[in-house]
C-alpha cells in the first residue's frame, strides 16, 4: 500500500495492515531505519567532556536488552602476601630473594582459532574464555619473573568450582607438575620453556566435575615453605566429552557427534501419524550467553557441584529444571489456549531467546511452553554441556495415569464414555528427548540412548521430571529399571483396553487395541533434514512374539497384572483412512470408514460416530458432531463409508493444533463383538514461503522474501511474524495486523550475514485463528 510502512516491533509503535476483500494480493516491504540520535548543542558536549558528573548523557534504550548478559569474572590477579617467617641470615636471605619465583601473567590460550578450542571441539562457542572438555589435555602459557628451574623451584595449579570448593568432593583440584602425563588423572607437564616463559600441558580425568572453574598458580622454592599465588582473571569452562572413550557420554561415530552435539539447528515433528508436520528449530547452543545460561540452570537447581560429574544425575536435574512446575525452572507450561502476558508456544522457533531471558531475569520462568518447546530447550542445554541429545516425537502417545501400563477407556451400560474415569489419554503427538550415555548404574546392555522428558506430566520422586530411562529397557519391557521406565513404556507400547460397566458396578474388558499407541517415533536424520523413523529402537515390530512378550512382561509390574488373561475373538474390523496428506484448514474434512467382515456369515451393526475438538495432549474440548450409521455386511465383504465434517461446523471450535478426534463404537448383532476405534487427525495449515534474494556473503547486505496466503474464508486478526536466523538475523517480531480472506502478505527482510557456512532463516506466524504456520530457507553464506 503506498505510503504505509510496516515496522519491526521493538517499540510501542506497530504497523497495521487491514484485510482486503478477496482475492486482493497485498505486498508489504519491511524498511529498516537507523534510530535517529540527536545530541544536544556544542556547549553541552564541551561541558560533558570537562565534567561528566554534571552533565550525564541521556539514557538510550537498547533493543537488545537480553543480549547483554555478563559473566562475573574472578577478581584481578592478586599476589598473596608471604607469611611472616623468622628472618634468615643476611646472606641466605639475599640468595633466596634472588631465587624467588612468581608468576607475572597467565595466558589460557582461549582463542576460538587456537589449538585448545579446535582440539576440544569448542571453537563454535562465541565466548572468549577457555572452553574445554574433560578427559583431554589442554595447554596454558605463563610468564614468570625468572626462568623456571626444576631443581630449585616448585609450581602447582589449583582449579576451584562452586561456592565452597572441597578437595574430597572434586570441586577443588590440586594439579601437580610431573615429568610424564598419565591418563585419567589431573596432572601438568612443562612442554615448552623459552627464557621466563613456559607452556604447560594439563590433563583432566574423564569423570571431572563440569562447570566454571577459577585458576590459581602457586609457586615457590623447594627449600622453603614460602609460596606466592597468582589468580587468573579468566575462567575455564569444563564440559562433558563425547569424543573421549572413558567419558560415559562417549559416542563412537563422528557424523553422529556432529549431529547430536555440534549441530545448532534441527527439525521438530508434530501433527498426527497420518499427517506428520515438521518445523525447523534454532537450538543455538553456541550463541553468546547460552553456556552461561545453561550453567546458571544447574546453579538454580541446588544440585551440589560435586554431583555435576555424573551425566545421569545432570540430565535428570535438567529434565526437572526446564519446566517451572515446582522449582522455578525455565518454562511455564500452558495448554489453555490463553497466552496473555507471554508468548504462544507455537510462536517460538529458537531456544536462544528463552534461555537468555531466563538468565537475564535471574531465574524468572519464561511464558509459555508446550512439549516441543520443552524438548527443544532441553536439546539446547544438553548439547551445550556436551551430552549428545536429540528431540524425539511419538505419535499416538499414551499418558498412563494409574501405572496400569495400559491405556484404559471406560463405558457405561449404554456404551457411553464415562468421562470422570477416562483419565488416561492419548496425545496426537508428544515430544521428548533422547540423550546418549553409558549407564553404569544399570545392568550391562542398557547404555546408549536414554529417554528423558521435561514436559511436566507426572511427578517422579516428588518432582515433575522423567528419566533417564534406557531405551533398550523400554523396548524389552524391563520397566523395573530406573528411571521412570514404566511411564515411557506406556507412552509407546501400552495396549488400549476398553471396559464396560456391569449392572453390579464392576467392569468387564470388552475390547482391546494392541496397536493403538506408539507410532512413527521420529527424529531428525543424521546429516540431513529428513525424518528418521526410530520406532524400532523403542519397540519390537507390532504383533510380533517379541513385542507381545515385552507388553506382557511390563504389565506384570503394573497395577492390573491380570489384564491379559482372557483372549478375545474378532471377525469384524473397522478402521479410518485418509486420502493423501489429509484435510486442509478452511475446507470440509473428509475421511473414509472401512468396515470388514472376515467371517463367512453376514454381520450387522450400528456405528456410533462422535467427532470432538482436541488439544494435542488428548484432552477433548467439546463434541461438534454425532451421528449413527447402520451397516450390513455380506460374508467377507468390505464396505467404505464416506464421512464429512463441513467447515462451518468446526471453524469457530478449533484450538492450537487444529486437532480433532473421531470416535467410532458399535456392537455386532450376531456375535455381540464390540467395535471401537479412535482416530485423530489435524487440519493442515499452509507454510510460509521464504525466498533468499541476492548473494549470501559475510558482511554484505542481502534480503529474503517471506510470503503467506490466508487459507480461510475469513479475516485473520492480529497477525504477527517472528523471524530469526543464526548468523543471519537476530530474533525479532513483525506486526502485520489483519489479513483478509485468501489475501497474500509479502514481507521483505534485509539483513547482513555475520557467519559463513550453511545457515537457516526461520519464520513463523502467530495469530489467534491460525497456528503452526512456519517456514525455513536454507542459505549458504560465503566468506567475503
Short mmCIF file of N, CA and C in Angstrom, two decimals, residues 704-762:
data_model
loop_
_atom_site.label_atom_id
_atom_site.label_comp_id
_atom_site.label_asym_id
_atom_site.label_seq_id
_atom_site.Cartn_x
_atom_site.Cartn_y
_atom_site.Cartn_z
N UNK A 704 15.51 -11.41 1.98
CA UNK A 704 14.71 -12.62 1.81
C UNK A 704 13.24 -12.22 1.78
N UNK A 705 12.49 -12.81 0.86
CA UNK A 705 11.07 -12.52 0.73
C UNK A 705 10.26 -13.61 1.41
N UNK A 706 9.37 -13.22 2.31
CA UNK A 706 8.52 -14.16 3.05
C UNK A 706 7.08 -13.96 2.59
N UNK A 707 6.46 -15.03 2.11
CA UNK A 707 5.11 -14.94 1.54
C UNK A 707 4.16 -15.87 2.27
N UNK A 708 2.96 -15.36 2.52
CA UNK A 708 1.92 -16.14 3.20
C UNK A 708 0.56 -15.81 2.59
N UNK A 709 -0.25 -16.85 2.37
CA UNK A 709 -1.62 -16.67 1.87
C UNK A 709 -2.60 -17.21 2.90
N UNK A 710 -3.55 -16.38 3.30
CA UNK A 710 -4.57 -16.78 4.25
C UNK A 710 -5.49 -17.82 3.61
N UNK A 711 -5.53 -19.05 4.15
CA UNK A 711 -6.35 -20.10 3.51
C UNK A 711 -7.82 -20.06 3.92
N UNK A 712 -8.17 -19.21 4.89
CA UNK A 712 -9.52 -19.25 5.45
C UNK A 712 -10.46 -18.28 4.74
N UNK A 713 -11.72 -18.60 4.68
CA UNK A 713 -12.72 -17.67 4.14
C UNK A 713 -13.14 -16.65 5.18
N UNK A 714 -12.18 -16.14 5.94
CA UNK A 714 -12.45 -15.15 6.97
C UNK A 714 -11.17 -14.37 7.22
N UNK A 715 -11.29 -13.22 7.86
CA UNK A 715 -10.14 -12.36 8.12
C UNK A 715 -9.36 -12.86 9.34
N UNK A 716 -8.03 -12.89 9.22
CA UNK A 716 -7.17 -13.22 10.34
C UNK A 716 -6.88 -11.94 11.12
N UNK A 717 -7.04 -11.99 12.44
CA UNK A 717 -6.88 -10.81 13.28
C UNK A 717 -5.53 -10.84 14.00
N UNK A 718 -4.87 -9.68 14.04
CA UNK A 718 -3.66 -9.53 14.83
C UNK A 718 -2.52 -10.44 14.40
N UNK A 719 -2.27 -10.51 13.09
CA UNK A 719 -1.21 -11.39 12.58
C UNK A 719 0.16 -10.80 12.92
N UNK A 720 1.06 -11.67 13.38
CA UNK A 720 2.42 -11.25 13.70
C UNK A 720 3.40 -12.31 13.22
N UNK A 721 4.52 -11.87 12.65
CA UNK A 721 5.57 -12.78 12.22
C UNK A 721 6.75 -12.69 13.18
N UNK A 722 7.43 -13.83 13.36
CA UNK A 722 8.69 -13.86 14.09
C UNK A 722 9.75 -14.40 13.13
N UNK A 723 10.86 -13.69 13.06
CA UNK A 723 11.92 -14.04 12.10
C UNK A 723 13.24 -14.14 12.83
N UNK A 724 14.03 -15.17 12.49
CA UNK A 724 15.34 -15.35 13.11
C UNK A 724 16.20 -16.22 12.23
N UNK A 725 17.49 -15.98 12.25
CA UNK A 725 18.44 -16.85 11.56
C UNK A 725 19.79 -16.76 12.23
N UNK A 726 20.26 -17.87 12.83
CA UNK A 726 21.57 -17.84 13.50
C UNK A 726 22.64 -17.47 12.49
N UNK A 727 23.39 -16.43 12.79
CA UNK A 727 24.43 -15.97 11.87
C UNK A 727 23.89 -15.14 10.73
N UNK A 728 22.57 -14.90 10.72
CA UNK A 728 21.95 -14.11 9.64
C UNK A 728 21.22 -12.89 10.20
N UNK A 729 20.27 -13.15 11.09
CA UNK A 729 19.35 -12.12 11.53
C UNK A 729 18.95 -12.38 12.98
N UNK A 730 18.96 -11.36 13.81
CA UNK A 730 18.53 -11.52 15.19
C UNK A 730 17.03 -11.74 15.26
N UNK A 731 16.61 -12.44 16.31
CA UNK A 731 15.18 -12.69 16.50
C UNK A 731 14.42 -11.38 16.70
N UNK A 732 13.35 -11.21 15.93
CA UNK A 732 12.52 -10.03 16.10
C UNK A 732 11.10 -10.32 15.63
N UNK A 733 10.21 -9.42 16.00
CA UNK A 733 8.79 -9.58 15.66
C UNK A 733 8.39 -8.52 14.64
N UNK A 734 7.50 -8.92 13.74
CA UNK A 734 6.95 -8.00 12.75
C UNK A 734 5.44 -8.05 12.85
N UNK A 735 4.83 -6.95 13.24
CA UNK A 735 3.38 -6.90 13.40
C UNK A 735 2.74 -6.52 12.08
N UNK A 736 1.86 -7.36 11.57
CA UNK A 736 1.19 -7.12 10.30
C UNK A 736 -0.21 -6.57 10.52
N UNK A 737 -0.92 -7.10 11.51
CA UNK A 737 -2.29 -6.67 11.75
C UNK A 737 -3.28 -7.66 11.18
N UNK A 738 -4.35 -7.17 10.53
CA UNK A 738 -5.39 -8.05 9.99
C UNK A 738 -5.08 -8.42 8.55
N UNK A 739 -5.37 -9.66 8.19
CA UNK A 739 -5.16 -10.15 6.82
C UNK A 739 -6.48 -10.73 6.32
N UNK A 740 -6.97 -10.21 5.23
CA UNK A 740 -8.28 -10.61 4.73
C UNK A 740 -8.31 -12.02 4.19
N UNK A 741 -9.52 -12.52 3.97
CA UNK A 741 -9.74 -13.87 3.46
C UNK A 741 -9.00 -14.07 2.14
N UNK A 742 -8.21 -15.14 2.08
CA UNK A 742 -7.46 -15.54 0.88
C UNK A 742 -6.50 -14.46 0.39
N UNK A 743 -6.18 -13.47 1.24
CA UNK A 743 -5.21 -12.45 0.87
C UNK A 743 -3.79 -12.98 1.04
N UNK A 744 -2.88 -12.35 0.31
CA UNK A 744 -1.47 -12.74 0.37
C UNK A 744 -0.64 -11.61 0.95
N UNK A 745 0.22 -11.95 1.89
CA UNK A 745 1.13 -10.99 2.51
C UNK A 745 2.55 -11.32 2.10
N UNK A 746 3.29 -10.29 1.68
CA UNK A 746 4.69 -10.48 1.33
C UNK A 746 5.55 -9.52 2.15
N UNK A 747 6.50 -10.09 2.90
CA UNK A 747 7.44 -9.29 3.68
C UNK A 747 8.83 -9.44 3.07
N UNK A 748 9.61 -8.38 3.09
CA UNK A 748 11.00 -8.47 2.63
C UNK A 748 11.92 -8.12 3.78
N UNK A 749 12.74 -9.07 4.17
CA UNK A 749 13.69 -8.90 5.26
C UNK A 749 15.06 -8.52 4.69
N UNK A 750 15.67 -7.47 5.23
CA UNK A 750 17.03 -7.08 4.85
C UNK A 750 17.96 -7.38 6.03
N UNK A 751 19.09 -8.01 5.76
CA UNK A 751 20.00 -8.36 6.85
C UNK A 751 21.40 -8.56 6.30
N UNK A 752 22.36 -8.59 7.21
CA UNK A 752 23.78 -8.77 6.84
C UNK A 752 24.29 -10.03 7.53
N UNK A 753 24.61 -11.08 6.78
CA UNK A 753 25.14 -12.31 7.38
C UNK A 753 26.44 -12.04 8.14
N UNK A 754 26.59 -12.69 9.31
CA UNK A 754 27.78 -12.50 10.13
C UNK A 754 28.65 -13.74 10.23
N UNK A 755 28.11 -14.91 9.83
CA UNK A 755 28.87 -16.16 9.93
C UNK A 755 28.79 -16.91 8.61
N UNK A 756 29.91 -17.48 8.16
CA UNK A 756 29.89 -18.25 6.91
C UNK A 756 29.33 -19.66 7.12
N UNK A 757 29.06 -20.34 6.01
CA UNK A 757 28.60 -21.72 6.06
C UNK A 757 27.10 -21.84 5.86
N UNK A 758 26.58 -23.08 5.97
CA UNK A 758 25.13 -23.28 5.80
C UNK A 758 24.36 -22.68 6.97
N UNK A 759 23.36 -21.89 6.66
CA UNK A 759 22.55 -21.21 7.66
C UNK A 759 21.08 -21.40 7.34
N UNK A 760 20.23 -21.17 8.33
CA UNK A 760 18.79 -21.32 8.13
C UNK A 760 18.08 -20.06 8.62
N UNK A 761 17.26 -19.48 7.74
CA UNK A 761 16.39 -18.37 8.12
C UNK A 761 15.01 -18.94 8.43
N UNK A 762 14.55 -18.73 9.65
CA UNK A 762 13.31 -19.35 10.12
C UNK A 762 12.29 -18.25 10.39
#
